Amino acid sequence: MEDINGLSIPSSIAIIMDGNGRWAQKRGLSRNMGHKEGCRTVEQIIEDCARLGVKYLTVYAFSTENWKRSEDEVTGLMQLFRYYAGRLLAKARDNNVRVLMIGDRSRFPKDIIASIDRLESETAGNTGMTFVMAANYGGRDEIRRAAARYAMDAKDGKTDPSELTEEEFSEYLDTKSIPDPDLLIRTSGELRLSNFLLWQCAYSEIVITDVYWPDFDRDELIRCITEFNGRKRRFGGV
Ligand code: FPP
C-alpha cells in the first residue's frame, strides 16, 4: 500500500458499478444514456486510481446475467463497448495502464473479442496500474470453468486432486495474476455481491456508497478509501 496524505491507498480495488439505470431514470433519460455516462466515470476513475497509486482496479462491466436485459439495452451496451474500446486504449497508453479482461469473452460478437484482445496485447508492456474489466463475468461461472479445467488436468495426470491447495486452484481462475481485492466498493446502495469475485472477496472490506455510478468521482473514491482506512483487517485471526 502507498501512503498519500496519511491515507493508505489499497493496492487492489474492485468496484460494482451500479445505478446507471436509476441515474438516467431520475433525469427522464434512457437507461442507455445512463450507461454512457457510466463509461465516462470509468475513464475518469481509471485515471484517478492510477494517480493515487492503486495497483489493480477491477470493474464489473457486464455480468453473465446481464444478457437477460432487453435487446435494446444489451445492444446499447455492446455499442458502448465498441466505442469505448478505442478511448480505453488511449487512456491506458496515456496513463501507463495495462488492461486485462476476466470473464468468458467467447460469447461476445467477433469484433468485440478482437478489440478486447487488442486492448490486452497493446497494453501488455505497460508497467503502471492494471485495469481489469469483468465482462460476461460471473463468480460462479468462473469457478465452474476453473473446476472443469482442473478436472481435465487431473484426468490427464498433470495434477493430483488429493494434493490440491487453494493456491493451486487460484491458478485456474481468470484472476490468476491479480491479487484479491483489499477493498470492494458498490455504488447506489444495494447490499449484495451480485455474483462478483466470489472466491476473491473472501476477506475484502466492503464499502457501500449511495451515489449512483455516473455520479461517482474522486472525492467519493477518497471517502470510500477513508472508510476502508478505519477498518481493522484480521483475515479470520484475532
Ligand atoms: C449497473 O447499472 C451497470 C451495469 C450493468 C453496466 C455497467 C457498465 C458500464 C458502466 C459500462 C462499462 C463499460 C466499459 C467500456 C468499461 P444498472 O443498469 O444495473 O443500474 P440500475 O440498478 O439503477 O438499474
Coordinates of C-alpha atoms and ligand atoms in Angstrom, one line a residue:
M1 CA 0.0 0.0 0.0
E2 CA 1.1 3.5 -0.7
D3 CA 0.7 6.4 1.7
I4 CA -0.8 9.7 0.4
N5 CA -1.5 12.4 3.0
G6 CA -1.7 9.9 5.8
L7 CA -4.2 7.7 3.9
S8 CA -3.2 4.2 3.0
I9 CA -4.2 3.5 -0.6
P10 CA -5.5 -0.1 -1.1
S11 CA -3.4 -1.8 -3.7
S12 CA -6.3 -3.8 -5.2
I13 CA -9.7 -2.2 -5.5
A14 CA -12.8 -3.8 -7.1
I15 CA -16.0 -1.9 -8.0
I16 CA -19.6 -3.0 -8.6
M17 CA -20.7 0.0 -10.8
D18 CA -24.4 0.1 -10.0
G19 CA -27.1 2.7 -10.6
N20 CA -26.7 3.8 -14.2
G21 CA -30.4 3.0 -14.9
R22 CA -31.6 4.9 -11.8
W23 CA -29.4 7.8 -12.6
A24 CA -30.9 8.0 -16.1
Q25 CA -34.5 7.5 -14.9
K26 CA -34.2 10.3 -12.4
R27 CA -33.4 12.6 -15.3
G28 CA -36.0 11.2 -17.7
L29 CA -33.3 9.7 -19.9
S30 CA -33.0 6.2 -21.4
R31 CA -31.1 3.5 -19.5
N32 CA -28.5 3.5 -22.2
M33 CA -27.8 7.2 -21.6
G34 CA -27.1 6.1 -18.0
H35 CA -24.6 3.5 -19.2
K36 CA -22.9 6.1 -21.5
E37 CA -22.4 8.4 -18.5
G38 CA -21.2 5.4 -16.6
C39 CA -18.5 4.9 -19.2
R40 CA -17.3 8.4 -18.7
T41 CA -17.0 7.7 -15.0
V42 CA -15.0 4.6 -15.7
E43 CA -12.5 6.6 -17.8
Q44 CA -12.1 9.2 -15.0
I45 CA -11.8 6.7 -12.2
I46 CA -9.0 4.8 -14.1
E47 CA -7.0 8.0 -14.2
D48 CA -7.8 8.8 -10.6
C49 CA -6.8 5.4 -9.3
A50 CA -3.7 5.3 -11.4
R51 CA -2.6 8.7 -9.9
L52 CA -3.4 7.6 -6.4
G53 CA -1.1 4.6 -6.7
V54 CA -3.7 1.9 -6.9
K55 CA -2.1 -1.2 -8.4
Y56 CA -5.1 -3.2 -9.5
L57 CA -8.6 -1.8 -10.4
T58 CA -11.3 -4.3 -11.3
V59 CA -14.7 -3.2 -12.5
Y60 CA -17.9 -5.2 -13.1
A61 CA -18.8 -4.1 -16.6
F62 CA -21.2 -6.9 -17.8
S63 CA -22.3 -9.9 -15.8
T64 CA -23.3 -13.4 -17.1
E65 CA -26.8 -12.4 -16.0
N66 CA -26.9 -9.1 -17.9
W67 CA -27.8 -10.9 -21.2
K68 CA -31.3 -11.1 -19.7
R69 CA -31.9 -7.4 -20.1
S70 CA -33.9 -6.0 -23.0
E71 CA -32.4 -6.5 -26.5
D72 CA -32.3 -2.7 -26.8
E73 CA -30.2 -2.4 -23.6
V74 CA -27.8 -5.3 -24.5
T75 CA -27.3 -3.9 -28.0
G76 CA -26.7 -0.4 -26.5
L77 CA -24.1 -1.9 -24.1
M78 CA -22.3 -3.7 -27.0
Q79 CA -22.2 -0.4 -28.9
L80 CA -20.7 1.3 -25.9
F81 CA -18.0 -1.4 -25.6
R82 CA -17.2 -0.8 -29.3
Y83 CA -16.9 3.0 -28.9
Y84 CA -15.1 2.9 -25.6
A85 CA -12.5 0.2 -26.6
G86 CA -10.7 2.9 -28.6
R87 CA -11.0 5.5 -25.8
L88 CA -9.8 3.0 -23.2
L89 CA -6.8 2.2 -25.3
A90 CA -5.8 5.9 -25.5
K91 CA -6.5 6.3 -21.7
A92 CA -4.3 3.2 -21.0
R93 CA -1.5 4.5 -23.1
D94 CA -1.6 7.9 -21.5
N95 CA -1.5 6.5 -18.0
N96 CA 0.8 3.6 -18.5
V97 CA -2.1 1.3 -17.6
R98 CA -2.2 -2.4 -18.5
V99 CA -5.7 -3.8 -19.4
L100 CA -6.9 -7.3 -18.7
M101 CA -10.3 -8.8 -19.2
I102 CA -11.8 -11.5 -17.0
G103 CA -15.0 -13.5 -17.8
D104 CA -15.9 -15.6 -20.8
R105 CA -15.3 -13.4 -23.8
S106 CA -16.3 -16.1 -26.3
R107 CA -20.0 -15.1 -26.2
F108 CA -19.3 -11.6 -27.4
P109 CA -19.5 -10.6 -31.1
K110 CA -16.3 -11.3 -33.0
D111 CA -15.3 -7.6 -33.4
I112 CA -15.6 -7.0 -29.7
I113 CA -13.5 -10.1 -28.9
A114 CA -10.9 -8.7 -31.3
S115 CA -10.9 -5.3 -29.6
I116 CA -10.6 -6.8 -26.2
D117 CA -7.6 -8.9 -27.5
R118 CA -6.1 -5.7 -28.9
L119 CA -6.6 -3.8 -25.6
E120 CA -4.7 -6.6 -23.8
S121 CA -1.9 -7.1 -26.3
E122 CA -1.2 -3.4 -26.9
T123 CA -1.1 -2.6 -23.2
A124 CA 0.7 -5.7 -22.0
G125 CA 4.0 -3.9 -21.6
N126 CA 2.6 -1.0 -19.5
T127 CA 4.1 -1.0 -16.0
G128 CA 1.7 1.1 -14.1
M129 CA -1.8 0.2 -12.8
T130 CA -3.6 -2.9 -14.1
F131 CA -7.2 -2.2 -15.1
V132 CA -9.3 -5.4 -15.1
M133 CA -12.6 -5.4 -16.9
A134 CA -15.0 -8.1 -15.9
A135 CA -17.2 -8.8 -18.9
N136 CA -19.6 -11.7 -19.4
Y137 CA -18.3 -12.4 -15.9
G138 CA -20.0 -14.3 -13.1
G139 CA -18.2 -15.6 -10.0
R140 CA -19.9 -19.0 -10.1
D141 CA -19.3 -19.3 -13.9
E142 CA -15.6 -18.5 -13.3
I143 CA -15.3 -21.2 -10.6
R144 CA -17.2 -23.7 -12.8
R145 CA -14.8 -23.1 -15.7
A146 CA -11.8 -23.4 -13.4
A147 CA -13.1 -26.6 -11.9
A148 CA -13.7 -28.1 -15.3
R149 CA -10.1 -27.2 -16.5
Y150 CA -8.7 -28.6 -13.2
A151 CA -10.6 -31.8 -13.7
M152 CA -9.2 -32.2 -17.2
D153 CA -5.7 -31.7 -15.9
A154 CA -6.3 -34.2 -13.2
K155 CA -7.7 -36.7 -15.7
D156 CA -4.6 -36.2 -17.8
G157 CA -2.4 -37.0 -14.7
K158 CA -1.0 -33.4 -14.7
T159 CA -2.2 -32.7 -11.2
D160 CA -3.2 -34.7 -8.1
P161 CA -6.6 -33.8 -6.5
S162 CA -5.6 -35.2 -3.2
E163 CA -2.9 -32.6 -3.0
L164 CA -5.0 -29.6 -4.2
T165 CA -4.4 -26.4 -2.4
E166 CA -6.3 -23.1 -2.5
E167 CA -3.2 -21.5 -4.2
E168 CA -3.1 -24.2 -6.9
F169 CA -6.9 -23.8 -7.6
S170 CA -6.5 -20.0 -7.7
E171 CA -4.2 -20.5 -10.7
Y172 CA -7.1 -21.9 -12.7
L173 CA -9.3 -18.8 -12.0
D174 CA -9.5 -15.9 -14.5
T175 CA -7.8 -13.7 -11.8
K176 CA -4.7 -15.9 -11.6
S177 CA -2.3 -13.0 -11.9
I178 CA -4.5 -10.5 -10.0
P179 CA -4.3 -10.0 -6.2
D180 CA -7.6 -10.4 -4.2
P181 CA -9.3 -7.0 -3.7
D182 CA -8.5 -5.2 -0.4
L183 CA -11.5 -3.0 -0.9
L184 CA -14.8 -3.8 -2.7
I185 CA -16.9 -0.7 -3.5
R186 CA -20.5 -0.9 -4.5
T187 CA -22.3 2.2 -5.7
S188 CA -26.1 3.0 -5.4
G189 CA -26.7 1.5 -2.1
E190 CA -27.6 -2.2 -2.7
L191 CA -26.1 -4.6 -0.1
R192 CA -25.2 -7.6 -2.2
L193 CA -22.3 -9.2 -4.2
S194 CA -24.3 -10.0 -7.3
N195 CA -22.0 -12.9 -8.3
F196 CA -18.9 -10.7 -8.4
L197 CA -15.5 -12.1 -7.5
L198 CA -17.0 -14.7 -5.0
W199 CA -13.7 -16.5 -4.4
Q200 CA -11.5 -13.4 -4.4
C201 CA -13.6 -11.3 -2.0
A202 CA -13.3 -13.8 0.9
Y203 CA -11.5 -11.1 3.0
S204 CA -12.2 -7.9 1.1
E205 CA -13.5 -4.9 3.1
I206 CA -16.8 -3.9 1.6
V207 CA -17.8 -0.2 1.3
I208 CA -21.2 0.7 0.0
T209 CA -22.0 4.3 -1.2
D210 CA -25.5 5.6 -2.1
V211 CA -24.0 7.6 -5.0
Y212 CA -25.1 6.3 -8.4
W213 CA -22.2 5.2 -10.6
P214 CA -22.4 8.1 -13.1
D215 CA -22.0 10.5 -10.2
F216 CA -19.1 8.6 -8.6
D217 CA -15.9 10.7 -8.6
R218 CA -12.5 11.2 -7.0
D219 CA -14.0 12.7 -3.8
E220 CA -16.4 9.8 -3.4
L221 CA -13.5 7.4 -4.0
I222 CA -11.4 9.1 -1.3
R223 CA -14.4 8.8 1.1
C224 CA -14.6 5.1 0.4
I225 CA -10.8 4.7 0.9
T226 CA -11.1 6.7 4.2
E227 CA -13.8 4.3 5.4
F228 CA -11.5 1.4 4.4
N229 CA -8.7 3.0 6.5
G230 CA -10.9 2.8 9.6
R231 CA -11.4 -0.9 9.3
K232 CA -9.3 -3.5 11.2
R233 CA -8.5 -6.4 9.0
R234 CA -8.0 -9.6 10.8
F235 CA -8.3 -12.2 8.0
G236 CA -10.1 -14.6 10.4
G237 CA -7.5 -14.1 13.2
V238 CA -7.9 -12.2 16.4
Ligands
FPP1 C1 -25.3 -1.2 -13.4 O1 -26.3 -0.2 -13.5 C2 -24.4 -1.2 -14.6 C3 -24.3 -2.2 -15.5 C4 -25.0 -3.4 -15.5 C5 -23.3 -2.0 -16.6 C6 -22.1 -1.2 -16.2 C7 -21.4 -0.8 -17.4 C8 -20.8 0.3 -17.5 C9 -20.7 1.4 -16.6 C10 -20.1 0.5 -18.8 C11 -18.8 -0.2 -18.7 C12 -18.2 0.0 -20.0 C13 -16.9 -0.1 -20.2 C14 -16.4 0.1 -21.6 C15 -15.9 -0.4 -19.2 P1 -27.8 -0.7 -13.6 O2 -28.2 -0.6 -15.1 O3 -28.0 -2.0 -13.0 O4 -28.5 0.4 -12.8 P2 -29.9 0.3 -12.0 O5 -29.6 -0.7 -10.9 O6 -30.0 1.7 -11.5 O7 -30.9 -0.1 -13.0

